[in-house]
Structures are given as structure tokens and as C-alpha cells.
Short mmCIF file of C-alpha atoms and ligand atoms in Angstrom, two decimals:
data_model
loop_
_atom_site.label_atom_id
_atom_site.label_comp_id
_atom_site.label_asym_id
_atom_site.label_seq_id
_atom_site.Cartn_x
_atom_site.Cartn_y
_atom_site.Cartn_z
CA MET A 1 78.30 258.48 48.32
CA ASP A 2 75.58 260.74 49.65
CA LYS A 3 74.23 260.10 53.11
CA ILE A 4 71.17 261.29 54.95
CA LEU A 5 71.27 262.67 58.50
CA ILE A 6 68.09 262.52 60.57
CA HIS A 7 67.90 264.50 63.81
CA GLY A 8 65.20 262.53 65.57
CA GLY A 9 62.45 263.39 68.02
CA HIS A 10 60.69 266.07 65.95
CA LYS A 11 56.97 265.51 65.42
CA LEU A 12 55.66 265.37 61.86
CA SER A 13 52.42 267.07 60.82
CA GLY A 14 50.71 268.35 57.69
CA SER A 15 50.10 266.72 54.31
CA ILE A 16 52.23 265.22 51.57
CA LYS A 17 51.39 264.28 47.95
CA VAL A 18 52.34 260.87 46.57
CA SER A 19 54.31 260.51 43.33
CA GLY A 20 53.49 258.15 40.47
CA SER A 21 54.16 254.45 40.99
CA LYS A 22 57.66 253.11 40.28
CA ASN A 23 56.41 249.53 39.95
CA SER A 24 53.73 250.62 37.47
CA SER A 25 55.97 252.94 35.45
CA LEU A 26 58.66 250.34 34.77
CA PRO A 27 56.51 247.71 32.96
CA ILE A 28 54.41 250.43 31.28
CA LEU A 29 57.55 252.07 29.85
CA ALA A 30 58.71 248.63 28.66
CA ALA A 31 55.30 248.09 27.01
CA THR A 32 55.90 251.09 24.72
CA LEU A 33 58.25 248.76 22.79
CA LEU A 34 55.14 246.88 21.56
CA THR A 35 54.23 249.59 18.99
CA ARG A 36 55.96 251.72 16.37
CA GLU A 37 53.70 254.62 17.28
CA PRO A 38 54.36 257.35 19.89
CA CYS A 39 53.28 256.69 23.49
CA VAL A 40 52.98 259.33 26.20
CA VAL A 41 53.15 258.33 29.88
CA HIS A 42 52.38 260.90 32.59
CA GLY A 43 53.26 260.79 36.28
CA VAL A 44 56.52 258.84 35.84
CA PRO A 45 58.51 259.48 39.07
CA ASP A 46 62.03 260.89 38.81
CA LEU A 47 63.99 257.92 40.15
CA SER A 48 67.22 256.19 39.17
CA ASP A 49 65.17 253.08 38.28
CA THR A 50 62.95 254.94 35.80
CA GLN A 51 66.08 256.60 34.40
CA TYR A 52 67.60 253.13 33.89
CA MET A 53 64.50 251.97 31.99
CA LEU A 54 64.66 255.02 29.70
CA GLN A 55 68.35 254.30 29.04
CA ILE A 56 67.45 250.72 28.08
CA LEU A 57 64.69 251.91 25.69
CA THR A 58 67.10 254.40 24.12
CA TYR A 59 69.76 251.69 23.76
CA LEU A 60 67.23 249.51 21.92
CA GLY A 61 66.63 252.35 19.44
CA ALA A 62 63.53 254.10 20.79
CA GLN A 63 63.20 257.90 20.69
CA VAL A 64 62.72 258.98 24.32
CA GLU A 65 61.84 262.45 25.60
CA ARG A 66 61.20 263.41 29.17
CA ALA A 67 59.75 266.65 30.53
CA SER A 68 59.38 266.44 34.34
CA GLY A 69 56.95 263.53 34.90
CA THR A 70 55.87 263.11 31.26
CA VAL A 71 57.75 260.64 29.10
CA SER A 72 57.23 260.23 25.34
CA VAL A 73 58.54 257.09 23.67
CA THR A 74 58.52 256.26 19.96
CA ALA A 75 59.90 252.79 19.30
CA GLU A 76 59.66 252.91 15.50
CA LYS A 77 62.69 250.74 14.78
CA ILE A 78 64.13 248.68 17.62
CA ASP A 79 66.80 246.11 18.28
CA SER A 80 65.99 243.03 20.40
CA VAL A 81 69.33 242.53 22.14
CA ALA A 82 69.96 244.07 25.60
CA PRO A 83 73.40 243.13 26.93
CA TYR A 84 74.51 242.80 30.57
CA ASP A 85 75.99 246.29 30.83
CA VAL A 86 72.66 247.80 29.83
CA VAL A 87 70.38 245.78 32.11
CA ARG A 88 72.61 244.81 35.06
CA LYS A 89 71.71 247.87 37.17
CA MET A 90 68.05 246.92 37.60
CA ARG A 91 66.35 243.52 37.96
CA ALA A 92 63.07 244.92 36.67
CA SER A 93 64.66 245.33 33.24
CA VAL A 94 63.66 241.68 32.76
CA CYS A 95 60.22 243.03 31.82
CA ILE A 96 61.47 244.10 28.37
CA LEU A 97 61.56 240.39 27.43
CA GLY A 98 57.79 240.07 26.94
CA PRO A 99 57.38 243.15 24.70
CA LEU A 100 60.45 242.24 22.59
CA LEU A 101 59.25 238.65 22.16
CA GLY A 102 55.72 239.87 21.38
CA ARG A 103 56.84 242.41 18.76
CA CYS A 104 60.11 241.02 17.35
CA LYS A 105 59.41 237.33 18.01
CA GLU A 106 62.93 237.12 19.43
CA ALA A 107 65.00 238.70 22.18
CA THR A 108 68.35 238.34 23.91
CA VAL A 109 68.42 239.90 27.37
CA ALA A 110 71.06 239.38 30.04
CA LEU A 111 69.87 237.29 32.96
CA PRO A 112 69.31 239.42 36.09
CA GLY A 113 72.03 238.91 38.71
CA GLY A 114 71.64 238.13 42.41
CA CYS A 115 69.47 240.23 44.71
CA ILE A 116 70.10 241.10 48.37
CA ILE A 117 66.44 240.61 49.32
CA GLY A 118 66.57 236.94 48.40
CA ASN A 119 66.41 234.31 45.71
CA ARG A 120 64.59 235.78 42.68
CA PRO A 121 64.39 233.23 39.85
CA ILE A 122 62.48 233.99 36.60
CA ASP A 123 61.49 230.38 35.82
CA LEU A 124 57.79 231.29 35.72
CA HIS A 125 58.40 234.04 33.14
CA LEU A 126 60.30 231.60 30.91
CA LYS A 127 57.72 228.84 31.41
CA GLY A 128 55.08 231.31 30.23
CA PHE A 129 57.02 232.18 27.07
CA GLU A 130 57.50 228.47 26.30
CA ALA A 131 53.78 227.87 26.69
CA LEU A 132 53.20 230.57 24.03
CA GLY A 133 55.43 228.56 21.69
CA ALA A 134 58.77 230.27 22.15
CA SER A 135 62.05 228.40 22.45
CA VAL A 136 63.94 229.56 25.53
CA ARG A 137 67.67 229.16 26.13
CA VAL A 138 69.85 230.54 28.90
CA GLU A 139 73.40 230.76 27.58
CA SER A 140 76.52 232.60 28.86
CA GLY A 141 74.42 234.73 31.13
CA ASP A 142 71.88 235.65 28.46
CA ILE A 143 68.25 234.66 28.05
CA LYS A 144 67.51 233.93 24.39
CA VAL A 145 63.88 233.61 23.39
CA PHE A 146 62.69 232.96 19.84
CA ALA A 147 59.39 232.10 18.18
CA PRO A 148 58.47 232.14 14.48
CA LYS A 149 54.98 232.88 15.84
CA LEU A 150 53.29 232.99 19.26
CA THR A 151 50.12 231.06 19.93
CA GLY A 152 47.71 231.67 22.83
CA ALA A 153 47.82 229.15 25.71
CA THR A 154 46.70 228.57 29.30
CA ILE A 155 49.51 229.49 31.72
CA ASP A 156 49.73 229.09 35.52
CA MET A 157 51.68 231.94 37.19
CA GLN A 158 51.70 230.48 40.69
CA GLY A 159 55.13 229.93 42.27
CA GLN A 160 56.35 228.59 45.60
CA PHE A 161 55.75 232.00 47.19
CA GLY A 162 52.59 232.93 45.32
CA PRO A 163 51.98 234.47 41.91
CA THR A 164 54.73 236.50 40.25
CA VAL A 165 54.07 240.20 39.50
CA LEU A 166 56.60 240.89 36.75
CA GLY A 167 56.07 237.35 35.42
CA THR A 168 52.37 238.10 34.95
CA ASP A 169 53.29 241.42 33.28
CA ASN A 170 55.86 239.80 30.96
CA VAL A 171 53.55 237.01 29.78
CA MET A 172 50.68 239.47 29.33
CA MET A 173 52.92 241.71 27.14
CA ALA A 174 54.00 238.74 24.97
CA ALA A 175 50.47 237.34 24.68
CA VAL A 176 48.77 240.54 23.44
CA LEU A 177 50.31 239.96 19.97
CA ALA A 178 49.95 236.15 19.95
CA ASP A 179 47.51 234.24 17.74
CA GLY A 180 44.37 233.30 19.63
CA MET A 181 43.43 233.34 23.30
CA THR A 182 45.74 233.21 26.32
CA VAL A 183 44.42 232.47 29.80
CA ILE A 184 46.68 233.35 32.72
CA GLU A 185 45.64 231.30 35.77
CA ARG A 186 46.59 232.28 39.33
CA ALA A 187 47.86 235.61 38.03
CA ALA A 188 49.26 238.37 40.28
CA MET A 189 46.45 240.79 41.23
CA GLU A 190 48.58 243.81 42.16
CA PRO A 191 47.25 247.28 41.18
CA GLU A 192 50.36 247.70 39.02
CA VAL A 193 49.29 244.68 36.91
CA VAL A 194 45.89 246.31 36.42
CA ASP A 195 47.52 249.62 35.47
CA LEU A 196 49.66 247.87 32.84
CA ALA A 197 46.61 246.04 31.42
CA ASN A 198 44.72 249.36 31.21
CA PHE A 199 47.61 250.91 29.27
CA LEU A 200 47.82 247.89 26.92
CA ASN A 201 44.07 248.06 26.29
CA LYS A 202 44.45 251.74 25.39
CA MET A 203 47.05 250.56 22.82
CA GLY A 204 44.41 248.28 21.30
CA ALA A 205 45.00 245.07 23.26
CA LYS A 206 42.10 242.86 24.38
CA ILE A 207 42.68 242.00 28.02
CA GLU A 208 39.98 241.10 30.53
CA GLY A 209 40.15 240.18 34.19
CA ALA A 210 43.32 242.04 35.30
CA GLY A 211 43.11 242.44 39.06
CA ALA A 212 41.54 239.01 39.44
CA SER A 213 43.42 235.69 39.49
CA ARG A 214 42.37 234.78 35.93
CA ILE A 215 43.33 237.08 33.06
CA ILE A 216 42.04 236.47 29.51
CA ILE A 217 43.92 237.93 26.53
CA GLU A 218 42.62 237.81 22.98
CA GLY A 219 45.65 238.33 20.73
CA VAL A 220 45.58 241.14 18.14
CA ARG A 221 47.69 241.73 14.99
CA GLU A 222 49.26 245.03 16.11
CA LEU A 223 49.06 247.78 18.72
CA HIS A 224 48.96 251.57 18.33
CA GLY A 225 50.22 254.50 20.39
CA ALA A 226 48.46 255.62 23.57
CA GLU A 227 48.53 258.16 26.40
CA HIS A 228 48.32 257.14 30.05
CA TRP A 229 48.61 258.39 33.63
CA VAL A 230 50.33 255.92 35.99
CA ILE A 231 48.65 255.20 39.33
CA PRO A 232 49.97 256.74 42.57
CA ASP A 233 52.74 254.82 44.35
CA ARG A 234 51.04 252.79 47.11
CA ILE A 235 54.34 251.82 48.72
CA GLU A 236 55.50 255.43 48.91
CA ALA A 237 52.06 256.28 50.35
CA GLY A 238 52.45 253.46 52.87
CA THR A 239 55.92 254.65 53.85
CA PHE A 240 54.58 258.13 54.66
CA LEU A 241 51.68 256.65 56.64
CA VAL A 242 54.18 254.73 58.76
CA ALA A 243 56.22 257.96 59.14
CA GLY A 244 53.05 259.57 60.47
CA ALA A 245 52.54 256.64 62.86
CA ILE A 246 56.14 256.49 64.12
CA ALA A 247 56.71 260.25 64.61
CA GLY A 248 53.53 262.12 63.74
CA ARG A 249 50.87 264.22 65.33
CA GLY A 250 48.56 264.20 62.33
CA VAL A 251 49.85 263.41 58.85
CA THR A 252 47.73 263.27 55.68
CA VAL A 253 48.90 261.44 52.57
CA LYS A 254 47.25 262.81 49.46
CA ARG A 255 46.72 261.42 45.94
CA VAL A 256 46.51 257.85 47.22
CA GLN A 257 43.94 255.21 46.24
CA PRO A 258 42.73 254.01 49.67
CA ASP A 259 41.89 250.46 48.55
CA HIS A 260 45.52 250.05 47.37
CA VAL A 261 46.76 250.57 50.94
CA ARG A 262 43.92 248.83 52.78
CA ALA A 263 46.04 245.96 54.16
CA LEU A 264 48.38 248.55 55.67
CA THR A 265 45.70 250.90 57.07
CA ASP A 266 43.95 247.86 58.62
CA ALA A 267 47.25 246.82 60.25
CA LEU A 268 47.91 250.34 61.57
CA ALA A 269 44.39 250.51 63.01
CA ARG A 270 44.85 247.07 64.61
CA CYS A 271 47.86 248.31 66.54
CA GLY A 272 46.04 251.37 67.77
CA TYR A 273 46.53 254.27 65.34
CA ALA A 274 43.57 256.41 64.30
CA VAL A 275 43.30 256.13 60.52
CA ASP A 276 40.93 258.36 58.58
CA VAL A 277 40.26 257.32 54.99
CA ALA A 278 38.87 259.86 52.51
CA GLN A 279 38.27 259.61 48.74
CA ASP A 280 41.89 260.13 47.63
CA SER A 281 43.73 260.73 50.89
CA VAL A 282 44.46 258.92 54.15
CA SER A 283 45.24 260.59 57.48
CA ILE A 284 46.96 258.99 60.46
CA LEU A 285 46.97 260.17 64.04
CA PRO A 286 48.72 258.72 67.10
CA ASN A 287 46.12 257.35 69.50
CA GLY A 288 47.74 256.85 72.86
CA ASP A 289 49.82 253.77 73.52
CA ALA A 290 50.37 251.88 70.25
CA THR A 291 50.50 248.12 70.70
CA ALA A 292 52.12 245.04 69.20
CA LEU A 293 50.95 243.21 66.08
CA GLN A 294 51.16 239.78 64.38
CA LEU A 295 51.77 240.37 60.69
CA THR A 296 52.38 238.16 57.63
CA THR A 297 53.27 239.37 54.17
CA GLU A 298 51.20 238.03 51.26
CA PRO A 299 50.51 238.71 47.60
CA TYR A 300 48.02 241.55 46.94
CA PRO A 301 45.49 242.22 48.43
CA GLY A 302 47.39 240.83 51.43
CA PHE A 303 50.00 242.82 53.39
CA PRO A 304 52.75 243.91 50.95
CA THR A 305 56.31 242.62 51.38
CA ASP A 306 57.49 246.09 50.27
CA MET A 307 56.09 247.53 53.54
CA GLN A 308 57.53 244.83 55.81
CA ALA A 309 60.77 246.61 56.75
CA GLN A 310 58.97 249.89 57.49
CA MET A 311 56.58 248.04 59.82
CA CYS A 312 59.52 246.43 61.63
CA ALA A 313 60.84 249.92 62.35
CA LEU A 314 57.42 251.02 63.68
CA LEU A 315 56.83 247.92 65.81
CA SER A 316 60.29 248.22 67.39
CA THR A 317 58.93 250.92 69.74
CA ASN A 318 55.31 249.75 70.08
CA ARG A 319 54.41 248.24 73.47
CA GLY A 320 54.56 244.42 73.62
CA THR A 321 55.98 241.65 71.44
CA SER A 322 55.16 241.65 67.72
CA SER A 323 55.91 239.05 65.06
CA VAL A 324 56.40 239.75 61.38
CA THR A 325 56.51 236.78 58.97
CA GLU A 326 57.92 237.34 55.48
CA ASN A 327 56.19 234.91 53.09
CA ILE A 328 57.33 236.38 49.76
CA PHE A 329 61.10 236.89 50.26
CA PRO A 330 61.83 234.86 53.41
CA ARG A 331 65.31 236.28 53.81
CA ARG A 332 64.30 239.97 53.35
CA TYR A 333 65.65 241.17 56.72
CA MET A 334 68.77 243.21 55.96
CA HIS A 335 67.26 246.09 58.00
CA VAL A 336 67.16 244.04 61.23
CA ALA A 337 70.86 244.22 62.10
CA GLU A 338 70.81 247.98 61.48
CA LEU A 339 67.69 248.53 63.62
CA LYS A 340 69.41 246.57 66.37
CA ARG A 341 72.32 249.02 66.11
CA MET A 342 69.75 251.69 67.06
CA GLY A 343 68.63 249.72 70.10
CA ALA A 344 65.74 247.68 68.68
CA LYS A 345 65.15 244.21 70.16
CA VAL A 346 64.56 241.86 67.21
CA GLN A 347 65.07 238.10 67.02
CA LEU A 348 65.02 236.37 63.65
CA GLU A 349 63.46 232.89 63.71
CA GLY A 350 63.51 231.59 60.15
CA ALA A 351 61.27 233.89 58.08
CA THR A 352 59.82 235.53 61.21
CA ALA A 353 61.09 238.58 63.06
CA VAL A 354 60.06 238.63 66.73
CA ILE A 355 60.13 242.27 67.87
CA GLU A 356 60.02 243.23 71.53
CA GLY A 357 58.97 246.88 71.77
CA VAL A 358 61.50 249.18 73.48
CA ASP A 359 60.91 252.60 75.05
CA ARG A 360 63.36 254.40 72.81
CA LEU A 361 65.75 254.12 69.87
CA LEU A 362 69.10 255.91 69.73
CA GLY A 363 70.54 257.54 66.63
CA ALA A 364 73.55 255.72 65.07
CA PRO A 365 75.42 255.41 61.75
CA VAL A 366 73.60 252.70 59.75
CA MET A 367 74.00 251.14 56.30
CA ALA A 368 71.26 251.01 53.67
CA SER A 369 71.22 247.67 51.82
CA ASP A 370 68.13 247.78 49.62
CA LEU A 371 65.31 250.15 48.77
CA ARG A 372 62.72 249.34 51.45
CA ALA A 373 65.28 248.52 54.18
CA SER A 374 66.75 252.00 53.73
CA ALA A 375 63.31 253.61 54.04
CA ALA A 376 62.85 251.70 57.32
CA LEU A 377 66.12 253.13 58.68
CA VAL A 378 65.03 256.67 57.84
CA LEU A 379 61.71 256.08 59.65
CA ALA A 380 63.52 254.69 62.70
CA GLY A 381 65.76 257.77 62.60
CA LEU A 382 62.69 260.03 62.86
CA LYS A 383 61.80 258.35 66.17
CA ALA A 384 65.31 257.92 67.57
CA GLU A 385 66.97 260.26 70.04
CA GLY A 386 69.96 262.03 68.52
CA THR A 387 71.23 261.77 64.98
CA THR A 388 70.96 258.79 62.64
CA GLU A 389 73.32 258.69 59.65
CA VAL A 390 72.03 256.57 56.78
CA ASN A 391 74.78 255.63 54.34
CA ARG A 392 74.45 254.47 50.69
CA VAL A 393 71.27 256.45 50.10
CA TYR A 394 71.43 255.66 46.38
CA HIS A 395 69.23 252.73 47.41
CA ILE A 396 66.54 255.23 48.45
CA ASP A 397 66.83 257.22 45.22
CA ARG A 398 65.94 254.08 43.28
CA GLY A 399 62.38 254.15 44.55
CA TYR A 400 61.54 257.35 46.45
CA GLU A 401 61.23 260.73 44.71
CA HIS A 402 62.80 263.40 47.02
CA LEU A 403 62.08 261.42 50.23
CA ASP A 404 64.19 263.71 52.43
CA GLU A 405 62.62 266.91 51.04
CA LYS A 406 59.10 265.56 51.46
CA LEU A 407 59.82 264.51 55.07
CA SER A 408 61.23 267.93 55.89
CA GLU A 409 58.02 269.47 54.46
CA LEU A 410 56.26 267.49 57.22
CA GLY A 411 58.62 268.92 59.85
CA ALA A 412 61.38 266.31 59.99
CA HIS A 413 64.88 267.58 60.73
CA ILE A 414 66.59 265.73 57.92
CA GLU A 415 69.39 266.66 55.55
CA ARG A 416 71.22 265.07 52.66
CA VAL A 417 74.99 265.30 52.87
CA LYS A 418 76.54 265.25 49.45
CA ALA A 419 79.59 263.09 48.97
CA PRO A 420 82.75 265.31 48.94
C1 EPZ B 1 57.73 242.89 42.13
O1 EPZ B 1 58.93 242.14 41.92
C2 EPZ B 1 58.16 244.24 42.68
N1 EPZ B 1 59.06 244.88 41.73
C3 EPZ B 1 58.88 244.06 44.01
O2 EPZ B 1 59.13 245.36 44.57
C4 EPZ B 1 57.96 243.34 44.98
O3 EPZ B 1 58.65 243.07 46.16
C5 EPZ B 1 57.49 242.00 44.35
O4 EPZ B 1 56.87 242.23 43.07
C6 EPZ B 1 56.47 241.28 45.22
O5 EPZ B 1 55.38 242.09 45.49
C7 EPZ B 1 58.54 245.53 40.66
O6 EPZ B 1 57.36 245.58 40.42
C8 EPZ B 1 59.52 246.23 39.77
P1 EPZ B 1 57.65 238.41 42.09
P2 EPZ B 1 58.89 240.74 41.12
O7 EPZ B 1 58.05 237.80 40.79
O8 EPZ B 1 57.82 240.76 40.12
C9 EPZ B 1 59.16 234.08 43.27
C10 EPZ B 1 60.37 247.14 45.44
O9 EPZ B 1 60.81 247.25 46.61
N2 EPZ B 1 59.34 233.86 41.82
O10 EPZ B 1 56.22 238.73 42.28
O11 EPZ B 1 60.28 240.49 40.67
C11 EPZ B 1 60.11 235.15 43.81
O12 EPZ B 1 61.38 234.64 44.11
C12 EPZ B 1 60.49 245.78 44.72
O13 EPZ B 1 59.83 248.06 44.83
C13 EPZ B 1 59.63 232.59 41.37
O14 EPZ B 1 59.78 231.66 42.15
O15 EPZ B 1 58.53 239.74 42.30
C14 EPZ B 1 59.37 235.65 45.04
O16 EPZ B 1 59.62 234.79 46.11
C15 EPZ B 1 61.37 244.82 45.44
N3 EPZ B 1 59.77 232.41 40.02
C16 EPZ B 1 57.91 235.54 44.60
O17 EPZ B 1 57.87 234.64 43.49
C17 EPZ B 1 59.60 233.42 39.11
O18 EPZ B 1 59.74 233.21 37.89
C18 EPZ B 1 57.29 236.88 44.17
O19 EPZ B 1 58.18 237.51 43.29
C19 EPZ B 1 59.29 234.71 39.60
C20 EPZ B 1 59.15 234.90 40.96
#
């Protein structure tokens, strides 16, 4: 397996451009199953996760073409059964359920397996499908949904840890072809949900309120093809802003929608970094002695859980004692043991990491465990003295397009070592 070596202590500067959003591309690509007509999606990042989704669409019978970031999908005739071997590599494949149920009125999709970041049930997705009139069975590891017809309903998407993002997407994609009106209460308000709703509306759907906690969907008889640009990846943008904070002397992240990263830029400003927000770029500058922070992850527009690990890496060398509370995936702390291997002082107390800032980190061999934890280890490596060796970088390739190349463009001494 490839690994990444980071020779720390080199200051980053300059600008970097953000790729298209992974978490927008995945449900939007799944939504192309809702029509027989060709769809064209631009700005799809070249990641193993988007590759997996294209393999799933091809397996179901869709014609798929890809030319750099542009993907064309024509799902003229499709099957509605996606077995374990096809979907097991990526949890997000669960978001083909809604489009298949909406279009084919039936679907059999293997249940997603366990996830290292924590317990990730899909009960809210299934509850939503049942409310639309579908029968739902989980049998021998498969989810089987069936409905002679779907009828609009009022559905609450709030779970124990807040609204569900992919659950809101899935129910929205099933409801666009249902009879009558569906009201999603306490829906997820993430920008990726809005981007999906915009794509569906271009296909002829009637969705109002995406981005707010109540979404109203007037069902239509059928959808047509459409062309769409996915939004920039706010988590990739956030990761580069933290890179600029942890090891920069002036880094600008371009092609970012500032309001999508506001919770992060506010947090960075609160702990002392100079943040300059322009129309479609954000710049970050060190500003003397960066301080500690009390942080809690929340559903959008709160502080994103997908930036929690990166912030732990940053706060590990900021002066004072910080606390980071993970409210979405309370056990999402696989990065902590690895940061401690680099000399960080972190105490886990339930869903809170108490971080005592240290003067320096030291490079060490560390193990990536999941997408965002691995990004945090790379960021810590930029700051650390000596060389950090991040193993299992396939986790990074799931969600970051050419992370190491982009960081070296900013002046990082980083290299990818191919497996022999
Ligand atoms: C999306 O996952 C993102 N993935 C995740 O990003 C992100 O961490 C998460 O939203 C939260 O922001 C994609 O968009 C592909 P949820 P999703 O359903 O939709 C509980 C990354 O790093 N829940 O919003 O699967 C759940 O356990 C990934 O890019 C239920 O209880 O997350 C969690 O505690 C990792 N029942 C909370 O809700 C359900 O039916 C939020 O999960 C569904 C979820």
C-alpha cells in the first residue's frame, strides 16, 4: 500500500484551487438513475469514492462516460438490485435506494457494513420510505423496499444526533416521483443537500425549501435529463485552510463558497488566525501566538464533524488547553492515538478530546484509519520536526483529489511512496 512521507517544518504559501465536492457528487450521480435521459455532471472529483459510484451505476445498467471531471450518465434501462460485492466498498452507496425506489418502485441493496467512525444506522432512511408507502424488509444482509405506488407524506428526519444528510437526500429522491406532496421536517441543511435539490429541479422536480429545515416536494410523473456543476468541496477547502494555519505564512484557498466554511473560519479567527474572506476565496495568515479553543461539532451550519480531526491536529500545538466535543459521531477519534505518537497531549473524556498545546510535534510512522483522520495526520506532519510516514493512504484517496501534489504546490516537502 502506498504511503505518504512528510518532511515537516517547511512553511506553506501561495494559493490552491478546490475540487468539486465529493459529498455532493455521490448523491447527484445516484440521482441520474431517476431518468432514462442523459445527464451531464461537471466538476466530479477524481476519487476512489466517485469511481465506486460510477461502477455501481454501470452495474445497474447505466451508460457511463467520464472525461476528466465531466461525467455523462444515461440510465435508459436499469436493474434495481445492487448486491454486497458491488456496494460494500462505500457506505454512501446507500443513496441509490431512493432513486431506485422512486423510479422502479422496488430495490434490493445490500445493507452498509460497520464504519470505523462510529455507529451509522439507516433507520431514518427506511422510516422515510415507509412513510411514502413502501414496504421495507432487511433480510440476509439486504434491504428490500417495494411499493406499488408512492404517496407523499410528512416525514421527520431528526435523529439522536441531529438530522441525517444522506437520509434527507434519499427520501427527497424517492419523493420527487411520488403522488402528491411530501414535507420533510427537520431536514439536513447541508450545502450538499441544496446542490442535490438544485440538480433534481433541473431534471423537472418540484422541490422548495432545501437548505432550510423544512423541505416541500410536489411529486411529478417523470423527470428528464439535465446538466449540472457540483459545488466546490467545503471540507477540502477547510482542510487547506487548516494547513495554512498549522504551517503557513499566507495561504489562499480559491474556488470556495465562503458561507459554506463560515463555522470553520469563525473558529480559526477565534483562536487567533487572520482570516481574509473574499468573494470566492479565503486567505489565512498566522497572527502571532495562536491560542486554545472550545469547539463542538454540529449539523450545518454548525461546525462540521468532517473538520474535527483536522482541528485536533491544529490545536495540539496551539498555546493553552482546548476541548473538542464530537456531537455527531461521538466515537470519531481514531486520529487521537496517532497524534499522541507524534507527541500531542490529548485526553479523551467521553465524546470530548481535551488537548493541551505542546511546543512541538515530532515526525513518526502513523496509521491512517479513515478519510478525515488521515488528513489530520498529514497536517500534523507538516508541523512536526522530522519525517512523518502516513500509512494506508488509500483512505485519503477516497476523498481528496491529489492532496499531496496540491500541498507540494504550496511548498510542502511531501512525497508519495508507491507500494513495491
Ligand atoms: C454524511 O454522512 C457525509 N457523507 C459524512 O461525511 C458526514 O460526516 C455526515 O454526513 C455528517 O455531516 C456523505 O455525504 C457521503 P448522517 P451520512 O446520516 O449522511 C445518525 C466524509 O468524511 N443517523 O447525517 O451518512 C448517524 O449515526 C463523510 O466525507 C441515525 O441515527 O451521515 C450520525 O450520528 C464521513 N439514523 C448522525 O445521524 C439514520 O438513519 C448523522 O449522520 C441516519 C443517521
